Amino acid sequence: MEGLMSKLRSLDAYPKINEDFYSRTLSGGIITIASSIVMLLLFISELRLYLHAVTETKLVVDTSRGETLRINFDITFPALPCSILSLDAMDISGEQHLDVKHDIFKKRLDSNGNVIELRQDGIGAPKIEKPLQRHGGRLEHNETYCGSCYGAEASDEECCNSCEEVREAYRRKGWAMSNPDLIDQCKREGFLQRIKDEAGEGCNIYGFLEVNKVAGNFHFAPGKSFQQSNVHVHDLLAFQKDSFNISHKVNRLAFGDYFPGIVNPLDGVHWTQETPSGLYQYFIKVVPTVYTDVSGHTIQSNQFSVTEHFRSEEVGRLLQSVPGVFFFYDLSPIKVTFTEEHISFLHFLTNVCAIVGGVFTVSGILDSFIYHGQKAIKKKMEIGKFS
């Protein structure tokens, strides 16, 4: 047993020195205090890193198919009334959504930006109580009224009992309404008078779109849109205005849900129009993004970059463009994945040991250098060779 204990003592890598041979110095005390502070700071830093999750980023090929893309927006037009502002969306697959009203909300704003009225788009103008019958004739109380669509009806049974319904029938036919006063429904509802009354007002439009996950565009422009000879056209004649102020502020624009760390570059962008009319264009590159937090919850979203461009009225005339704000988006084939995860305890322990050992070793080398340097200088001074 005594022999075993002796062999174990011979394996001791940390031989002890008798306290009688210790020599403590002032420099050693200072270095000990400094190294202890450094150890403590590095330990706290490592502990914070261990307690907080780190985010790992990867790039993978996006192989998703048949999904939809949700576009959340909140845009203010300080000089464009809500009654003439419309929203259209289309993509390269050929799908079109003209004059979108579902899940869209509009706030009427006065010249100072104060809210006059909030309403969900799609309500439209109230129907007049007694619209004209298609074939004229005397109106009786027990008759079923059916307003004329002025040649734009798809069938003999179709009725247009409001100015909005006449405009919609015209849009489906690809016709422009040149003078609303010639339409009895519009005249009785005071369509032009309402446009004049809202002059100087602004509009805050917000909501979301659900579109196919392919390249496309959506735009805000005055007037109803329709297709004419495969060309996208907006009916601006009905408003009897020469120019439209498309100044705008993008309060928020996001492709998908919010996730920690996301930066939407168009949030807060403000454009003031200086020419009579113009066309604002935003070319957006959408990057699919998947964010997974430490609890395993996954958020399917997107990031994007943007390039801005403005075309003045003169260029617009040459290209037969309509005034408006256009957002053209394309999708990247690369998907970014963010994964939150905690550092393992073994990794934390390894780093702590490395901190303690490393600082202890470096401080020991520094102390030894100072101690032996002081001894050498003292010895030279004793023999008179230090100068």
Tab-separated table of N, CA and C in Angstrom, residues 40-163:
chain	number	residue	atom	x	y	z
A	40	LEU	N	-12.125	37.935	-14.616
A	40	LEU	CA	-13.526	38.163	-14.262
A	40	LEU	C	-14.306	38.747	-15.432
A	41	LEU	N	-13.725	39.734	-16.126
A	41	LEU	CA	-14.407	40.354	-17.268
A	41	LEU	C	-14.641	39.345	-18.392
A	42	LEU	N	-13.606	38.540	-18.677
A	42	LEU	CA	-13.752	37.542	-19.739
A	42	LEU	C	-14.764	36.467	-19.344
A	43	PHE	N	-14.801	36.112	-18.059
A	43	PHE	CA	-15.771	35.127	-17.598
A	43	PHE	C	-17.205	35.655	-17.749
A	44	ILE	N	-17.433	36.926	-17.368
A	44	ILE	CA	-18.768	37.529	-17.502
A	44	ILE	C	-19.190	37.563	-18.968
A	45	SER	N	-18.241	37.937	-19.859
A	45	SER	CA	-18.545	37.974	-21.287
A	45	SER	C	-18.925	36.587	-21.808
A	46	GLU	N	-18.184	35.577	-21.379
A	46	GLU	CA	-18.481	34.216	-21.814
A	46	GLU	C	-19.804	33.727	-21.237
A	47	LEU	N	-20.122	34.126	-19.998
A	47	LEU	CA	-21.380	33.729	-19.378
A	47	LEU	C	-22.572	34.357	-20.098
A	48	ARG	N	-22.446	35.627	-20.483
A	48	ARG	CA	-23.529	36.283	-21.232
A	48	ARG	C	-23.740	35.597	-22.574
A	49	LEU	N	-22.650	35.226	-23.217
A	49	LEU	CA	-22.769	34.533	-24.498
A	49	LEU	C	-23.443	33.178	-24.327
A	50	TYR	N	-23.188	32.533	-23.207
A	50	TYR	CA	-23.793	31.224	-22.947
A	50	TYR	C	-25.284	31.352	-22.639
A	51	LEU	N	-25.645	32.388	-21.888
A	51	LEU	CA	-27.044	32.569	-21.496
A	51	LEU	C	-27.913	33.062	-22.640
A	52	HIS	N	-27.337	33.807	-23.593
A	52	HIS	CA	-28.098	34.332	-24.727
A	52	HIS	C	-27.879	33.454	-25.956
A	53	ALA	N	-28.929	33.357	-26.755
A	53	ALA	CA	-28.851	32.529	-27.962
A	53	ALA	C	-28.036	33.223	-29.045
A	54	VAL	N	-27.351	32.436	-29.822
A	54	VAL	CA	-26.624	32.944	-30.978
A	54	VAL	C	-27.374	32.526	-32.235
A	55	THR	N	-27.233	33.308	-33.290
A	55	THR	CA	-27.957	33.046	-34.535
A	55	THR	C	-27.004	32.522	-35.590
A	56	GLU	N	-27.332	31.369	-36.121
A	56	GLU	CA	-26.534	30.769	-37.196
A	56	GLU	C	-27.225	31.033	-38.530
A	57	THR	N	-26.458	31.491	-39.502
A	57	THR	CA	-26.996	31.855	-40.815
A	57	THR	C	-26.523	30.865	-41.874
A	58	LYS	N	-27.454	30.439	-42.718
A	58	LYS	CA	-27.124	29.538	-43.822
A	58	LYS	C	-27.820	30.005	-45.094
A	59	LEU	N	-27.226	29.683	-46.219
A	59	LEU	CA	-27.823	29.950	-47.529
A	59	LEU	C	-28.124	28.622	-48.198
A	60	VAL	N	-29.368	28.450	-48.617
A	60	VAL	CA	-29.778	27.215	-49.296
A	60	VAL	C	-30.600	27.589	-50.527
A	61	VAL	N	-30.745	26.661	-51.440
A	61	VAL	CA	-31.569	26.867	-52.636
A	61	VAL	C	-33.046	26.784	-52.242
A	62	ASP	N	-33.836	27.736	-52.695
A	62	ASP	CA	-35.264	27.748	-52.399
A	62	ASP	C	-35.984	26.817	-53.372
A	63	THR	N	-36.457	25.700	-52.860
A	63	THR	CA	-37.143	24.715	-53.708
A	63	THR	C	-38.645	24.726	-53.490
A	64	SER	N	-39.174	25.701	-52.762
A	64	SER	CA	-40.613	25.748	-52.489
A	64	SER	C	-41.382	26.050	-53.769
A	65	ARG	N	-42.559	25.465	-53.871
A	65	ARG	CA	-43.399	25.646	-55.054
A	65	ARG	C	-44.855	25.810	-54.609
A	66	GLY	N	-45.610	26.597	-55.373
A	66	GLY	CA	-47.041	26.720	-55.141
A	66	GLY	C	-47.412	27.491	-53.899
A	67	GLU	N	-46.502	28.267	-53.352
A	67	GLU	CA	-46.807	29.035	-52.160
A	67	GLU	C	-47.317	30.423	-52.532
A	68	THR	N	-47.856	31.115	-51.542
A	68	THR	CA	-48.296	32.491	-51.754
A	68	THR	C	-47.388	33.440	-50.994
A	69	LEU	N	-47.422	34.687	-51.408
A	69	LEU	CA	-46.593	35.724	-50.809
A	69	LEU	C	-47.514	36.795	-50.246
A	70	ARG	N	-47.337	37.100	-48.974
A	70	ARG	CA	-48.166	38.119	-48.333
A	70	ARG	C	-47.406	39.439	-48.307
A	71	ILE	N	-48.031	40.477	-48.846
A	71	ILE	CA	-47.422	41.806	-48.902
A	71	ILE	C	-48.205	42.736	-47.979
A	72	ASN	N	-47.557	43.198	-46.926
A	72	ASN	CA	-48.172	44.139	-45.987
A	72	ASN	C	-47.695	45.548	-46.330
A	73	PHE	N	-48.615	46.489	-46.406
A	73	PHE	CA	-48.235	47.839	-46.791
A	73	PHE	C	-49.038	48.866	-45.999
A	74	ASP	N	-48.452	50.043	-45.878
A	74	ASP	CA	-49.095	51.199	-45.247
A	74	ASP	C	-48.470	52.427	-45.888
A	75	ILE	N	-49.219	53.076	-46.789
A	75	ILE	CA	-48.681	54.175	-47.595
A	75	ILE	C	-49.614	55.374	-47.489
A	76	THR	N	-49.025	56.546	-47.368
A	76	THR	CA	-49.795	57.789	-47.262
A	76	THR	C	-49.564	58.642	-48.498
A	77	PHE	N	-50.661	59.095	-49.108
A	77	PHE	CA	-50.631	60.030	-50.227
A	77	PHE	C	-51.210	61.352	-49.733
A	78	PRO	N	-50.379	62.343	-49.412
A	78	PRO	CA	-50.893	63.578	-48.805
A	78	PRO	C	-51.701	64.458	-49.745
A	79	ALA	N	-51.651	64.228	-51.058
A	79	ALA	CA	-52.346	65.109	-51.997
A	79	ALA	C	-53.196	64.338	-52.996
A	80	LEU	N	-53.586	63.112	-52.652
A	80	LEU	CA	-54.398	62.299	-53.563
A	80	LEU	C	-55.600	61.763	-52.783
A	81	PRO	N	-56.838	62.177	-53.135
A	81	PRO	CA	-58.026	61.736	-52.388
A	81	PRO	C	-58.250	60.230	-52.489
A	82	CYS	N	-58.857	59.677	-51.459
A	82	CYS	CA	-59.122	58.235	-51.436
A	82	CYS	C	-60.093	57.803	-52.526
A	83	SER	N	-61.020	58.682	-52.905
A	83	SER	CA	-62.060	58.302	-53.868
A	83	SER	C	-61.504	58.013	-55.258
A	84	ILE	N	-60.332	58.527	-55.580
A	84	ILE	CA	-59.787	58.304	-56.920
A	84	ILE	C	-58.592	57.349	-56.900
A	85	LEU	N	-58.198	56.876	-55.716
A	85	LEU	CA	-57.020	56.017	-55.603
A	85	LEU	C	-57.427	54.554	-55.697
A	86	SER	N	-56.730	53.798	-56.539
A	86	SER	CA	-57.022	52.372	-56.694
A	86	SER	C	-55.737	51.568	-56.595
A	87	LEU	N	-55.887	50.280	-56.331
A	87	LEU	CA	-54.757	49.364	-56.168
A	87	LEU	C	-54.934	48.181	-57.103
A	88	ASP	N	-53.904	47.878	-57.885
A	88	ASP	CA	-53.914	46.739	-58.796
A	88	ASP	C	-52.698	45.862	-58.506
A	89	ALA	N	-52.845	44.562	-58.774
A	89	ALA	CA	-51.744	43.615	-58.609
A	89	ALA	C	-51.776	42.619	-59.751
A	90	MET	N	-50.600	42.267	-60.265
A	90	MET	CA	-50.502	41.302	-61.360
A	90	MET	C	-49.146	40.621	-61.294
A	91	ASP	N	-49.048	39.433	-61.912
A	91	ASP	CA	-47.770	38.713	-61.891
A	91	ASP	C	-47.504	38.088	-63.245
A	92	ILE	N	-46.317	37.463	-63.382
A	92	ILE	CA	-45.899	36.935	-64.682
A	92	ILE	C	-46.669	35.673	-65.062
A	93	SER	N	-47.403	35.087	-64.132
A	93	SER	CA	-48.213	33.915	-64.472
A	93	SER	C	-49.485	34.307	-65.216
A	94	GLY	N	-49.755	35.616	-65.307
A	94	GLY	CA	-50.939	36.093	-66.006
A	94	GLY	C	-52.094	36.423	-65.097
A	95	GLU	N	-51.956	36.169	-63.808
A	95	GLU	CA	-53.041	36.473	-62.876
A	95	GLU	C	-53.072	37.964	-62.581
A	96	GLN	N	-54.271	38.546	-62.616
A	96	GLN	CA	-54.442	39.972	-62.371
A	96	GLN	C	-55.538	40.204	-61.335
A	97	HIS	N	-55.282	41.163	-60.473
A	97	HIS	CA	-56.281	41.603	-59.501
A	97	HIS	C	-56.412	43.119	-59.671
A	98	LEU	N	-57.467	43.535	-60.361
A	98	LEU	CA	-57.657	44.942	-60.657
A	98	LEU	C	-58.594	45.580	-59.643
A	99	ASP	N	-58.239	46.793	-59.245
A	99	ASP	CA	-59.034	47.559	-58.275
A	99	ASP	C	-59.297	46.719	-57.023
A	100	VAL	N	-58.209	46.262	-56.402
A	100	VAL	CA	-58.301	45.395	-55.229
A	100	VAL	C	-58.945	46.160	-54.068
A	101	LYS	N	-59.923	45.522	-53.427
A	101	LYS	CA	-60.613	46.155	-52.305
A	101	LYS	C	-60.689	45.263	-51.071
A	102	HIS	N	-60.432	43.967	-51.254
A	102	HIS	CA	-60.525	43.047	-50.122
A	102	HIS	C	-59.327	43.243	-49.192
A	103	ASP	N	-59.591	43.371	-47.877
A	103	ASP	CA	-58.561	43.566	-46.846
A	103	ASP	C	-57.791	44.871	-47.039
A	104	ILE	N	-58.424	45.864	-47.672
A	104	ILE	CA	-57.804	47.175	-47.889
A	104	ILE	C	-58.602	48.222	-47.109
A	105	PHE	N	-57.895	49.084	-46.404
A	105	PHE	CA	-58.524	50.139	-45.624
A	105	PHE	C	-57.969	51.492	-46.061
A	106	LYS	N	-58.845	52.495	-46.036
A	106	LYS	CA	-58.443	53.843	-46.434
A	106	LYS	C	-58.831	54.851	-45.357
A	107	LYS	N	-57.925	55.794	-45.116
A	107	LYS	CA	-58.207	56.902	-44.202
A	107	LYS	C	-58.159	58.203	-44.992
A	108	ARG	N	-59.269	58.938	-44.965
A	108	ARG	CA	-59.275	60.263	-45.579
A	108	ARG	C	-58.521	61.226	-44.675
A	109	LEU	N	-57.618	62.002	-45.268
A	109	LEU	CA	-56.797	62.934	-44.509
A	109	LEU	C	-57.031	64.353	-45.007
A	110	ASP	N	-57.032	65.305	-44.091
A	110	ASP	CA	-57.127	66.701	-44.514
A	110	ASP	C	-55.741	67.210	-44.898
A	111	SER	N	-55.648	68.480	-45.248
A	111	SER	CA	-54.385	69.046	-45.724
A	111	SER	C	-53.300	69.023	-44.663
A	112	ASN	N	-53.702	68.895	-43.383
A	112	ASN	CA	-52.734	68.845	-42.292
A	112	ASN	C	-52.391	67.414	-41.876
A	113	GLY	N	-52.959	66.449	-42.559
A	113	GLY	CA	-52.671	65.058	-42.247
A	113	GLY	C	-53.549	64.457	-41.175
A	114	ASN	N	-54.578	65.167	-40.741
A	114	ASN	CA	-55.492	64.646	-39.730
A	114	ASN	C	-56.541	63.742	-40.373
A	115	VAL	N	-56.947	62.703	-39.656
A	115	VAL	CA	-57.902	61.727	-40.200
A	115	VAL	C	-59.307	62.316	-40.214
A	116	ILE	N	-59.934	62.279	-41.387
A	116	ILE	CA	-61.320	62.734	-41.531
A	116	ILE	C	-62.282	61.563	-41.382
A	117	GLU	N	-61.921	60.442	-42.011
A	117	GLU	CA	-62.812	59.284	-42.023
A	117	GLU	C	-61.990	58.027	-42.261
A	118	LEU	N	-62.363	56.941	-41.617
A	118	LEU	CA	-61.746	55.638	-41.840
A	118	LEU	C	-62.818	54.687	-42.341
A	119	ARG	N	-62.520	54.010	-43.442
A	119	ARG	CA	-63.487	53.044	-43.953
A	119	ARG	C	-62.753	51.924	-44.656
A	120	GLN	N	-63.389	50.766	-44.704
A	120	GLN	CA	-62.836	49.648	-45.451
A	120	GLN	C	-63.196	49.830	-46.912
A	121	ASP	N	-62.214	49.662	-47.767
A	121	ASP	CA	-62.471	49.850	-49.184
A	121	ASP	C	-63.448	48.795	-49.681
A	122	GLY	N	-64.205	49.175	-50.696
A	122	GLY	CA	-65.179	48.248	-51.256
A	122	GLY	C	-66.599	48.574	-50.864
A	123	ILE	N	-66.788	49.513	-49.938
A	123	ILE	CA	-68.140	49.904	-49.549
A	123	ILE	C	-68.828	50.613	-50.703
A	124	GLY	N	-68.074	51.503	-51.356
A	124	GLY	CA	-68.612	52.206	-52.520
A	124	GLY	C	-69.628	53.262	-52.159
A	125	ALA	N	-70.136	53.940	-53.160
A	125	ALA	CA	-71.141	54.986	-52.944
A	125	ALA	C	-72.493	54.351	-52.664
A	126	PRO	N	-73.320	54.978	-51.853
A	126	PRO	CA	-74.649	54.416	-51.588
A	126	PRO	C	-75.506	54.430	-52.849
A	127	LYS	N	-76.310	53.391	-52.997
A	127	LYS	CA	-77.173	53.332	-54.165
A	127	LYS	C	-78.276	54.370	-54.048
A	128	ILE	N	-78.615	54.948	-55.193
A	128	ILE	CA	-79.713	55.912	-55.187
A	128	ILE	C	-81.031	55.167	-55.024
A	129	GLU	N	-81.998	55.822	-54.447
A	129	GLU	CA	-83.238	55.134	-54.095
A	129	GLU	C	-84.013	54.699	-55.327
A	130	LYS	N	-84.052	55.549	-56.355
A	130	LYS	CA	-84.828	55.215	-57.547
A	130	LYS	C	-83.989	55.429	-58.801
A	131	PRO	N	-83.079	54.492	-59.125
A	131	PRO	CA	-82.295	54.629	-60.354
A	131	PRO	C	-83.184	54.458	-61.576
A	132	LEU	N	-82.697	54.917	-62.694
A	132	LEU	CA	-83.484	54.829	-63.923
A	132	LEU	C	-83.611	53.373	-64.369
A	133	GLN	N	-84.761	53.071	-64.958
A	133	GLN	CA	-84.927	51.739	-65.515
A	133	GLN	C	-84.214	51.669	-66.862
A	134	ARG	N	-83.854	50.438	-67.233
A	134	ARG	CA	-83.115	50.276	-68.475
A	134	ARG	C	-83.933	50.766	-69.672
A	135	HIS	N	-85.209	50.469	-69.678
A	135	HIS	CA	-86.036	50.817	-70.830
A	135	HIS	C	-86.891	52.046	-70.567
A	136	GLY	N	-86.551	52.803	-69.525
A	136	GLY	CA	-87.299	54.019	-69.241
A	136	GLY	C	-88.688	53.687	-68.730
A	137	GLY	N	-89.624	54.609	-68.944
A	137	GLY	CA	-90.993	54.349	-68.510
A	137	GLY	C	-91.281	54.986	-67.170
A	138	ARG	N	-92.519	54.962	-66.772
A	138	ARG	CA	-92.959	55.573	-65.534
A	138	ARG	C	-92.639	54.645	-64.365
A	139	LEU	N	-92.090	55.197	-63.266
A	139	LEU	CA	-91.693	54.412	-62.107
A	139	LEU	C	-92.842	54.320	-61.118
A	140	GLU	N	-93.155	53.122	-60.709
A	140	GLU	CA	-94.192	52.895	-59.713
A	140	GLU	C	-93.546	52.337	-58.446
A	141	HIS	N	-94.248	52.484	-57.310
A	141	HIS	CA	-93.679	52.067	-56.038
A	141	HIS	C	-93.452	50.563	-55.960
A	142	ASN	N	-94.262	49.803	-56.700
A	142	ASN	CA	-94.146	48.349	-56.596
A	142	ASN	C	-93.241	47.756	-57.671
A	143	GLU	N	-92.579	48.599	-58.444
A	143	GLU	CA	-91.705	48.101	-59.501
A	143	GLU	C	-90.331	47.761	-58.945
A	144	THR	N	-89.663	46.826	-59.616
A	144	THR	CA	-88.264	46.518	-59.306
A	144	THR	C	-87.387	47.381	-60.201
A	145	TYR	N	-86.604	48.243	-59.592
A	145	TYR	CA	-85.815	49.200	-60.360
A	145	TYR	C	-84.541	48.547	-60.877
A	146	CYS	N	-84.174	48.924	-62.070
A	146	CYS	CA	-82.976	48.371	-62.712
A	146	CYS	C	-82.332	49.473	-63.516
A	147	GLY	N	-81.205	49.986	-63.007
A	147	GLY	CA	-80.524	51.083	-63.671
A	147	GLY	C	-79.783	50.639	-64.910
A	148	SER	N	-79.697	51.520	-65.880
A	148	SER	CA	-79.018	51.215	-67.138
A	148	SER	C	-77.506	51.206	-66.949
A	149	CYS	N	-76.843	50.319	-67.703
A	149	CYS	CA	-75.380	50.273	-67.724
A	149	CYS	C	-74.839	50.975	-68.963
A	150	TYR	N	-75.722	51.602	-69.738
A	150	TYR	CA	-75.348	52.406	-70.908
A	150	TYR	C	-74.524	51.614	-71.915
A	151	GLY	N	-75.021	50.411	-72.196
A	151	GLY	CA	-74.400	49.580	-73.227
A	151	GLY	C	-73.304	48.677	-72.723
A	152	ALA	N	-72.909	48.802	-71.442
A	152	ALA	CA	-71.812	47.989	-70.921
A	152	ALA	C	-72.304	46.739	-70.201
A	153	GLU	N	-73.622	46.504	-70.178
A	153	GLU	CA	-74.133	45.335	-69.468
A	153	GLU	C	-73.778	44.065	-70.227
A	154	ALA	N	-73.453	43.009	-69.452
A	154	ALA	CA	-73.092	41.729	-70.053
A	154	ALA	C	-74.314	40.957	-70.516
A	155	SER	N	-75.480	41.242	-69.920
A	155	SER	CA	-76.714	40.574	-70.321
A	155	SER	C	-77.874	41.545	-70.117
A	156	ASP	N	-79.020	41.201	-70.659
A	156	ASP	CA	-80.182	42.072	-70.532
A	156	ASP	C	-80.675	42.174	-69.099
A	157	GLU	N	-80.337	41.187	-68.277
A	157	GLU	CA	-80.807	41.202	-66.890
A	157	GLU	C	-79.887	41.996	-65.957
A	158	GLU	N	-78.719	42.414	-66.440
A	158	GLU	CA	-77.772	43.111	-65.559
A	158	GLU	C	-78.243	44.540	-65.289
A	159	CYS	N	-78.107	44.970	-64.031
A	159	CYS	CA	-78.497	46.318	-63.635
A	159	CYS	C	-77.297	47.058	-63.060
A	160	CYS	N	-77.269	48.361	-63.277
A	160	CYS	CA	-76.259	49.232	-62.684
A	160	CYS	C	-77.001	50.299	-61.886
A	161	ASN	N	-77.124	50.057	-60.596
A	161	ASN	CA	-77.939	50.933	-59.757
A	161	ASN	C	-77.141	52.008	-59.041
A	162	SER	N	-75.863	52.157	-59.377
A	162	SER	CA	-75.052	53.225	-58.805
A	162	SER	C	-73.975	53.619	-59.800
A	163	CYS	N	-73.377	54.761	-59.560
A	163	CYS	CA	-72.292	55.227	-60.432
A	163	CYS	C	-71.128	54.248	-60.411
